[in-house]
PDB file of C-alpha atoms and ligand atoms in Angstrom:
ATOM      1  CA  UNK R1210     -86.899  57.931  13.116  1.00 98.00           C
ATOM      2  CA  UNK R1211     -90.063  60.437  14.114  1.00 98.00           C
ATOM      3  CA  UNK R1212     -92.858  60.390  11.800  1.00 98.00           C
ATOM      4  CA  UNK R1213     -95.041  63.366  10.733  1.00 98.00           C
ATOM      5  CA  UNK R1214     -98.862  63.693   9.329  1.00 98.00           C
ATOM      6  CA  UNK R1215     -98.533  65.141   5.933  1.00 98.00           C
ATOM      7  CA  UNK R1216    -101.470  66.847   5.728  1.00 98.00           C
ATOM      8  CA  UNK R1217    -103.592  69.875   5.862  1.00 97.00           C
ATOM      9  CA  UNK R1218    -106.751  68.005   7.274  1.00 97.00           C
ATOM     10  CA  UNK R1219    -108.202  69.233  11.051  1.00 96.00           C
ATOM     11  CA  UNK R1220    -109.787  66.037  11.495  1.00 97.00           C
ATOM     12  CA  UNK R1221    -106.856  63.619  10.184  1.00 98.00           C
ATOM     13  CA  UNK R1222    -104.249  65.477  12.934  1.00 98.00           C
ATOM     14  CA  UNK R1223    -106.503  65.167  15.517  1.00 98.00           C
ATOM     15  CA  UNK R1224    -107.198  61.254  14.983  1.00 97.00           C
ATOM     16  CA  UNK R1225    -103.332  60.795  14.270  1.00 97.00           C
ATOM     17  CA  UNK R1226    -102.317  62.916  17.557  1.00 97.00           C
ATOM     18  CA  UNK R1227    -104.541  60.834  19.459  1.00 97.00           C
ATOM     19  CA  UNK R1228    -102.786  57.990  18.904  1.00 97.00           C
ATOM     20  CA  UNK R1229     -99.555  59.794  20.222  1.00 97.00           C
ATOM     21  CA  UNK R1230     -97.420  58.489  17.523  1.00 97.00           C
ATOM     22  CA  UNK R1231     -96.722  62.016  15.516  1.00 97.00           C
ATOM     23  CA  UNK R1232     -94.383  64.693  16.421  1.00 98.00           C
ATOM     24  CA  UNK R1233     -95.223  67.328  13.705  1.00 98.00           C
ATOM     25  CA  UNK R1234     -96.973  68.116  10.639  1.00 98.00           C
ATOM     26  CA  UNK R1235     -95.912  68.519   6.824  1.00 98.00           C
ATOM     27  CA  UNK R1236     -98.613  71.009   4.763  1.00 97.00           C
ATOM     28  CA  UNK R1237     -98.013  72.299   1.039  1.00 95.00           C
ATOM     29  CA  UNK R1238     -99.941  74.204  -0.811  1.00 96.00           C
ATOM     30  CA  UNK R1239    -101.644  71.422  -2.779  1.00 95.00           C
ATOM     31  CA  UNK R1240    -103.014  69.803   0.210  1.00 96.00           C
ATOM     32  CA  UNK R1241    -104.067  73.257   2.271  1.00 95.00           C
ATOM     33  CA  UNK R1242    -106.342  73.727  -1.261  1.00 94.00           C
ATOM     34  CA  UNK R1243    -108.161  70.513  -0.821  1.00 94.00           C
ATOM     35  CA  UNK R1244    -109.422  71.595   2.604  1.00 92.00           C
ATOM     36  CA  UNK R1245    -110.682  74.538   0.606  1.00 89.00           C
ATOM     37  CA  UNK R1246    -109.296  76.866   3.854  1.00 73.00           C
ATOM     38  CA  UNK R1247    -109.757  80.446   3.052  1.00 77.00           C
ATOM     39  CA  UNK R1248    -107.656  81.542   6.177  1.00 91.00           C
ATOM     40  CA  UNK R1249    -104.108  79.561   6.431  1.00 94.00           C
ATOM     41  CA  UNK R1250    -103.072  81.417   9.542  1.00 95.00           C
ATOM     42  CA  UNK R1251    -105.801  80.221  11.351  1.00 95.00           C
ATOM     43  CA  UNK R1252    -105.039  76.981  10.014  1.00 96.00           C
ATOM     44  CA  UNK R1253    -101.554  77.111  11.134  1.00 97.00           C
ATOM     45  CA  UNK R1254    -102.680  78.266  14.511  1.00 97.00           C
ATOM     46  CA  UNK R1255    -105.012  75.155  14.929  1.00 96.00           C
ATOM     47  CA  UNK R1256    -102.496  72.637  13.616  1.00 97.00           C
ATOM     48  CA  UNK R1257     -99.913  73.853  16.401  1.00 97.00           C
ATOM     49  CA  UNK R1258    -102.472  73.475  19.146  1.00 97.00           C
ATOM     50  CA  UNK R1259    -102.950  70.211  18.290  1.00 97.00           C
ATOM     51  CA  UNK R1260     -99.316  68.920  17.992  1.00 98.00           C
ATOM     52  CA  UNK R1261     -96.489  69.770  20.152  1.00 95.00           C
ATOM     53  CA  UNK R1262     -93.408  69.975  17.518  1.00 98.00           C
ATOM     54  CA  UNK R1263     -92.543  71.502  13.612  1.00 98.00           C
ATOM     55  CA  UNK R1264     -95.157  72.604  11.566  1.00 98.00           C
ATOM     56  CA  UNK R1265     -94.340  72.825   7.692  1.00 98.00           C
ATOM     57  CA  UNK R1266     -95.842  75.875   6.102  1.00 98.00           C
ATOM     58  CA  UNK R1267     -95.016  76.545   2.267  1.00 98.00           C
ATOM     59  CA  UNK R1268     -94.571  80.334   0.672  1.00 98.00           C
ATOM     60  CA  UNK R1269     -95.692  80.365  -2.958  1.00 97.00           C
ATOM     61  CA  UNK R1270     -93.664  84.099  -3.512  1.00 97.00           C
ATOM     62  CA  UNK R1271     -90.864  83.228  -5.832  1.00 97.00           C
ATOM     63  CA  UNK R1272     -88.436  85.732  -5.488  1.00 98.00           C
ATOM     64  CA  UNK R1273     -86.349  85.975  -2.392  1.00 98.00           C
ATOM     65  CA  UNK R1274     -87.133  89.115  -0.746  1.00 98.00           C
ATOM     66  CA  UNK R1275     -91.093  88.086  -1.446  1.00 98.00           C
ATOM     67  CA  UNK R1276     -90.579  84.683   0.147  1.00 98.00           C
ATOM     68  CA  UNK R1277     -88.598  86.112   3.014  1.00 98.00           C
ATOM     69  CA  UNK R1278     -91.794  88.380   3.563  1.00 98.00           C
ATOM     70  CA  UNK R1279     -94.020  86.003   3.449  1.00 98.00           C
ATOM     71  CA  UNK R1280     -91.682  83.369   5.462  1.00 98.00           C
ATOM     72  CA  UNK R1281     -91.910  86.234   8.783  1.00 98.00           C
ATOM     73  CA  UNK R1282     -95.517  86.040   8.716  1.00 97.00           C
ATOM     74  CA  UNK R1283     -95.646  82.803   8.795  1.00 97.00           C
ATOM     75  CA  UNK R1284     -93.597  82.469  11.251  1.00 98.00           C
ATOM     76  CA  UNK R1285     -95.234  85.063  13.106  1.00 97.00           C
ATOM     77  CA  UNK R1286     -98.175  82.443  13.825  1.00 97.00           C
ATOM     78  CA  UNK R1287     -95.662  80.406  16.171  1.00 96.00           C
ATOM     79  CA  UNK R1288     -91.576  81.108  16.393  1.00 95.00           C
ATOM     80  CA  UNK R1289     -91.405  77.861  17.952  1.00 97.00           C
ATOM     81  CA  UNK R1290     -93.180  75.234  16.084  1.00 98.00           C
ATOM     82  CA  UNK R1291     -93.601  77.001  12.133  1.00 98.00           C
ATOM     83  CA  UNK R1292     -91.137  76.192   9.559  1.00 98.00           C
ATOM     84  CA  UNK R1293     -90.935  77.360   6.220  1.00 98.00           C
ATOM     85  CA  UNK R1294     -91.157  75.142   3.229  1.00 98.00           C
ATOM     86  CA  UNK R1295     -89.650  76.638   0.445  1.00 98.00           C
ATOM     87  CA  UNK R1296     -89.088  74.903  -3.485  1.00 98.00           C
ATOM     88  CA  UNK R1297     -85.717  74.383  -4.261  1.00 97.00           C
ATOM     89  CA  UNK R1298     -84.431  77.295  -6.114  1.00 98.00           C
ATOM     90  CA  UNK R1299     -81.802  79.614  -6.228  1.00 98.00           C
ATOM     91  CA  UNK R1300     -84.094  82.712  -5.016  1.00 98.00           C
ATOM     92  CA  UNK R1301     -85.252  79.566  -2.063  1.00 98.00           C
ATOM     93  CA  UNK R1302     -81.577  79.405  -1.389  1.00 98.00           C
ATOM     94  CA  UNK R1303     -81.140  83.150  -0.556  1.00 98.00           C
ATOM     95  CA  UNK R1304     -84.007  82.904   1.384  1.00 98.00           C
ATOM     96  CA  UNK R1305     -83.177  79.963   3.441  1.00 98.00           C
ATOM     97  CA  UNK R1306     -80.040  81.789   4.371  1.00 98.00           C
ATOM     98  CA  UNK R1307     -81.616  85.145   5.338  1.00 98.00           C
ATOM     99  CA  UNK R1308     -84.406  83.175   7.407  1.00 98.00           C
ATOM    100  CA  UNK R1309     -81.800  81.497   9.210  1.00 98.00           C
ATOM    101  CA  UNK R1310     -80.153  84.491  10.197  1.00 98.00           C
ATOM    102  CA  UNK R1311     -83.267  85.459  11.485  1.00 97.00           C
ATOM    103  CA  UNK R1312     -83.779  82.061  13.772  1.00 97.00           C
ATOM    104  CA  UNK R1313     -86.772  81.123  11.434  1.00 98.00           C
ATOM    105  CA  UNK R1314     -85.842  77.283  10.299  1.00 98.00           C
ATOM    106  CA  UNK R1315     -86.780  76.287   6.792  1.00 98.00           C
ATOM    107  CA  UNK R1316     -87.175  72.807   4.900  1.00 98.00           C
ATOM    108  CA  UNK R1317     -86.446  72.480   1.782  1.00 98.00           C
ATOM    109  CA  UNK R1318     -89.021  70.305  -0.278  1.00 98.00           C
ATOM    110  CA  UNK R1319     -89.445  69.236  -4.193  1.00 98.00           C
ATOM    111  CA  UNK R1320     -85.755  67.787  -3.536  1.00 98.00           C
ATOM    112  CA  UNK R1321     -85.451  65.102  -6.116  1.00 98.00           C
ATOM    113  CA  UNK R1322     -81.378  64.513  -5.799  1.00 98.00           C
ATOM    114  CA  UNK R1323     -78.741  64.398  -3.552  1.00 98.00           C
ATOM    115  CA  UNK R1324     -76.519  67.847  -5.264  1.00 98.00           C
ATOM    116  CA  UNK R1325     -80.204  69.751  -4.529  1.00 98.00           C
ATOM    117  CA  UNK R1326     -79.887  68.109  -0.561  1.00 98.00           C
ATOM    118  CA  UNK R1327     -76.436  69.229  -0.185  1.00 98.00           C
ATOM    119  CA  UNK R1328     -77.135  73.088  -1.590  1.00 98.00           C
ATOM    120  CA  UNK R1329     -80.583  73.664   0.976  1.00 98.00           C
ATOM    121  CA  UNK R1330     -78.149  72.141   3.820  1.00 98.00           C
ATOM    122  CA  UNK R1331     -74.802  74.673   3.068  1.00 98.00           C
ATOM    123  CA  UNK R1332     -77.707  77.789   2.247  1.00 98.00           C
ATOM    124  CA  UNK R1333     -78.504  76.605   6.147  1.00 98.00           C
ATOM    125  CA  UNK R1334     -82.374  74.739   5.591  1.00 98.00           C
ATOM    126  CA  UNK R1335     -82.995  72.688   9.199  1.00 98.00           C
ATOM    127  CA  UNK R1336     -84.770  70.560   7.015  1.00 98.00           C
ATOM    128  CA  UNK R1337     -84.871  68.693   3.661  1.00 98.00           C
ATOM    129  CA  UNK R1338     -87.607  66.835   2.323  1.00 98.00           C
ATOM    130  CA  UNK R1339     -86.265  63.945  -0.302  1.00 98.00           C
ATOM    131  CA  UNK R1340     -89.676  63.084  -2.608  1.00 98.00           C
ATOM    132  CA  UNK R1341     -89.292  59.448  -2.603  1.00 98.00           C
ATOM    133  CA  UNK R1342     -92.992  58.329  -3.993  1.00 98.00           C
ATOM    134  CA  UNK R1343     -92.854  61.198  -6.829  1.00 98.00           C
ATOM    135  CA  UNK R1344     -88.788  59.580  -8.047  1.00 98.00           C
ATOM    136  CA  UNK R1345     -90.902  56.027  -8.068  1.00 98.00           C
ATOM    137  CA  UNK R1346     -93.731  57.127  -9.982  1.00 98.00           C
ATOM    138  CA  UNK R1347     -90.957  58.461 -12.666  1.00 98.00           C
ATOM    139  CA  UNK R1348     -88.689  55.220 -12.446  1.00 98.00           C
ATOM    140  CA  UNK R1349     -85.907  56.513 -10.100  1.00 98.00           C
ATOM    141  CA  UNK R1350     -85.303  54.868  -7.211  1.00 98.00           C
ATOM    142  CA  UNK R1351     -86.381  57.457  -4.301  1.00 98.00           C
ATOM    143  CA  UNK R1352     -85.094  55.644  -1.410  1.00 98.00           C
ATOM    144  CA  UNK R1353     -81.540  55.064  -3.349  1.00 98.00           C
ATOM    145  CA  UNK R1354     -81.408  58.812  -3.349  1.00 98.00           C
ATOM    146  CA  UNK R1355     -82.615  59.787  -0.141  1.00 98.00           C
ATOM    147  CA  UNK R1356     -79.887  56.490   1.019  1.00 98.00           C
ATOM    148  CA  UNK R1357     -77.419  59.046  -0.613  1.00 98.00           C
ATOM    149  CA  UNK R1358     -78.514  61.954   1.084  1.00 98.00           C
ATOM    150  CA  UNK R1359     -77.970  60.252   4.481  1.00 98.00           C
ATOM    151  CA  UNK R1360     -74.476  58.568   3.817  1.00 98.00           C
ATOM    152  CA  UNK R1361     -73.170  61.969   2.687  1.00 98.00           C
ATOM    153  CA  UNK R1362     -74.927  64.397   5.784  1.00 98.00           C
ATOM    154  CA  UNK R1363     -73.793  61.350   8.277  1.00 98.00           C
ATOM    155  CA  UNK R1364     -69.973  61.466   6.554  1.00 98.00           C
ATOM    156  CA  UNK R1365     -69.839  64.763   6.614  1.00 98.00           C
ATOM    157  CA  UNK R1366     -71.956  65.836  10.047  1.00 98.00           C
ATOM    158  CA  UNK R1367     -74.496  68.078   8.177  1.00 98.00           C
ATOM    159  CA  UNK R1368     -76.974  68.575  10.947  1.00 98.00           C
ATOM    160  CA  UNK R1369     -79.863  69.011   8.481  1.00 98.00           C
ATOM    161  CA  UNK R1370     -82.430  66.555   9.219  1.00 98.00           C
ATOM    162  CA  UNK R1371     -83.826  64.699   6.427  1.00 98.00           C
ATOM    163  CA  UNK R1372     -87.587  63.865   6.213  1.00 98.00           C
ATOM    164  CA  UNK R1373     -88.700  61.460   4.154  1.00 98.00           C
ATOM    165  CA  UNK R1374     -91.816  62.551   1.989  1.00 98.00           C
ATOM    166  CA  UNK R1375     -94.254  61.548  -0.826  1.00 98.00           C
ATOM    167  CA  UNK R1376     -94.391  58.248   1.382  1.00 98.00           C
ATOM    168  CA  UNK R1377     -97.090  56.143  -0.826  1.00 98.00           C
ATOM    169  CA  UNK R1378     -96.741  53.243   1.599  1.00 98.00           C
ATOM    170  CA  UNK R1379     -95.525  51.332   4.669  1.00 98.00           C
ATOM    171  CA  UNK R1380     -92.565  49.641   3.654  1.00 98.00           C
ATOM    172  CA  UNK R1381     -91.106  53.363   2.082  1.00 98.00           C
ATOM    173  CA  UNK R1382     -91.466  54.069   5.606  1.00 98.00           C
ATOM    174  CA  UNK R1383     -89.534  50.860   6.618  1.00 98.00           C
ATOM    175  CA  UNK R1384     -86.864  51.658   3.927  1.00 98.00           C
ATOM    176  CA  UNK R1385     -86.427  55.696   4.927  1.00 98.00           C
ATOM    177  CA  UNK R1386     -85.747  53.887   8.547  1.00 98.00           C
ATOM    178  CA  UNK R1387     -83.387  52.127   7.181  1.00 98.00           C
ATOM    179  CA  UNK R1388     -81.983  54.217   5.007  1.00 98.00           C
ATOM    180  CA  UNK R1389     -80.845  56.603   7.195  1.00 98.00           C
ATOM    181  CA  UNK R1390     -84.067  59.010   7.460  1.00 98.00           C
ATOM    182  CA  UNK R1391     -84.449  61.203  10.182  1.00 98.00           C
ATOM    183  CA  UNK R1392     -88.362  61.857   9.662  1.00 98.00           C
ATOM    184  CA  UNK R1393     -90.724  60.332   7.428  1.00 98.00           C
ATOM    185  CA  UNK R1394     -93.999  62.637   6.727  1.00 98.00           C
ATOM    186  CA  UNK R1395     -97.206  60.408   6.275  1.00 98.00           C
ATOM    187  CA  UNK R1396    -100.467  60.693   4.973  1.00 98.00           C
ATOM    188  CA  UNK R1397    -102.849  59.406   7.627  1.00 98.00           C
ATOM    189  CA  UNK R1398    -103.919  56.297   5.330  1.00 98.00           C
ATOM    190  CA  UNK R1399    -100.268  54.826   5.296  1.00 98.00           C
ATOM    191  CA  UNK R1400    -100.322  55.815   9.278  1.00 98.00           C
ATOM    192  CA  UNK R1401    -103.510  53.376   9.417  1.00 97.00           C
ATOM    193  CA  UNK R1402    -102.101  51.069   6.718  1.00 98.00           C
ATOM    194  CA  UNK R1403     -99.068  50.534   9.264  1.00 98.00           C
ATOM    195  CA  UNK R1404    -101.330  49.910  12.178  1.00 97.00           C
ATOM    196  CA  UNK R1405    -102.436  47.032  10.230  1.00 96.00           C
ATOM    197  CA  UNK R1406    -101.719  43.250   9.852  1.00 96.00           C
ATOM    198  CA  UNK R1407    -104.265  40.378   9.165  1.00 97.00           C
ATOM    199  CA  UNK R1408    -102.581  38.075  11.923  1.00 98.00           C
ATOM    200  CA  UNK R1409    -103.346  41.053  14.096  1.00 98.00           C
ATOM    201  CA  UNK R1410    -106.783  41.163  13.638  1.00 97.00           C
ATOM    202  CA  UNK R1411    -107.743  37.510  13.113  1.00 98.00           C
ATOM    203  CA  UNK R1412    -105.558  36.917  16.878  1.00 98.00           C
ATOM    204  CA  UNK R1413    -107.579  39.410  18.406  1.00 98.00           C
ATOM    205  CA  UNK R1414    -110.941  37.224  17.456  1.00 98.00           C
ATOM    206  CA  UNK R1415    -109.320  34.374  18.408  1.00 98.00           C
ATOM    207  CA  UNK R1416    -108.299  35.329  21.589  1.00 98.00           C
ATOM    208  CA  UNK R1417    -111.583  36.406  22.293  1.00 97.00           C
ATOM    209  CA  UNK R1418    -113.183  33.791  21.272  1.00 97.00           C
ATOM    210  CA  UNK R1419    -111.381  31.264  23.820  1.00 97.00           C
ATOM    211  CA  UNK R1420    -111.895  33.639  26.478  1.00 96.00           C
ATOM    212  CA  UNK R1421    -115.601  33.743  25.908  1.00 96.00           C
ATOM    213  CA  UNK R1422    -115.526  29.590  26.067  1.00 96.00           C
ATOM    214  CA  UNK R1423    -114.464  29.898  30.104  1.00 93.00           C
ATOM    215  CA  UNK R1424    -117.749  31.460  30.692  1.00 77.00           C
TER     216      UNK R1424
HETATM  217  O1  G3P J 735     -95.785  67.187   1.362  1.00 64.29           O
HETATM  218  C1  G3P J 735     -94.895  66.849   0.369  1.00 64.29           C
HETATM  219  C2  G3P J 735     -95.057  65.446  -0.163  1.00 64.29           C
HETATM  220  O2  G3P J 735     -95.126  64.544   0.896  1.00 64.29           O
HETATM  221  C3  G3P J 735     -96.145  65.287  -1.181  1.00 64.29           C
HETATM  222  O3  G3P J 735     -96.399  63.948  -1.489  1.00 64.29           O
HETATM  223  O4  G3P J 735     -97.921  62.293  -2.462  1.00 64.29           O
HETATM  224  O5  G3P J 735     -97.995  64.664  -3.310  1.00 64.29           O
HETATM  225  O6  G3P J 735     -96.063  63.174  -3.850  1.00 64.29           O
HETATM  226  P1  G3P J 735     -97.141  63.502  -2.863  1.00 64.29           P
END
């Protein structure tokens, strides 16, 4: 399973791609607004210089033609690397078809159920994004659904691949692995929060410490 940096944040990418551990980048509108960027393009142009693989990038139009438009531009920034996020509706649905047609690839995100996963894959989405933190917070069991999502695209070979998102924490990570995830997109805390173990860090004095006692 890859993971991806959901974020919007310059400085975040560039710590996270440093490590070598992230092959692309999630963005929605929400978190492009907290980095208060006037210019998204340029945005879009910075993240893909920094990491070598897909680079989520939402439309906000809501009718199909509109998001279509707004998809090509998009796009435009890098044919390779963009792909267009687009809400699950039935005017996203048109659109992910069209955009396919067009070689632009598309992911399909606020997907809260596996009916919603199966319509982005048949309208031809490359990607679908399974909310697994936001089905917690409401007492559903997100990685039960995304789980579903994987049995029936593996059953079935729907080439889609599935990224795990609204990650809260390391072991939703662990359970997207294991529940058949192809991606999961994480904020950079639960990236560091991974990274992390006590017996880790309290080895690494240890070992120091002995060494020091040879000198
Ligand atoms: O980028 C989509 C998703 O990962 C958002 O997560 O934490 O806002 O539910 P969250």
């Amino acid at each position: 399973m890859q993971l991806f940096l959901d974020t919007a944040n310059i400085v975040e990418i560039e710590k996270a791609a440093s490590w070598g551990v992230i092959r692309g980048v999630t963005t929605n509108p929400s978190l492009v607004s907290r980095e208060g960027v006037g210019d998204f393009t340029s945005l879009l142009q910075r993240i893909c210089s920094l990491v070598d693989g897909p680079i989520s990038a939402e439309v906000l139009a809501e009718e199909s033609d509109a998001m279509v438009q707004e998809a090509l531009a998009l796009a435009a920034v890098n044919m390779e690397q963009i792909v267009i996020k687009l809400p699950l509706t039935a005017e996203a649905l048109q659109a992910m078809h069209i955009l396919k047609g067009k070689g632009v690839r598309t992911n399909a995100t606020l997907v809260f159920s596996a009916p919603q996963a199966m319509l982005a894959a048949a309208a031809g989405a490359s990607f679908v994004s399974p909310f697994v933190g936001r089905l917690d917070d409401i007492g559903h069991n997100g990685i039960a659904t995304l789980g579903e999502i994987a049995e029936i695209f593996s059953l079935h070979g729907i080439e889609t691949k599935i990224i795990a998102a609204s990650i809260r924490h390391p072991q939703h990570v662990v359970e997207a692995a294991k529940a058949g995830a192809h991606i999961a997109t994480v904020p950079l805390r639960v990236l560091q929060q991974m990274l992390l173990h006590p017996l880790t860090t309290s080895g690494i004095i240890q070992f120091q410490q002995d060494w020091a006692k040879l000198k």
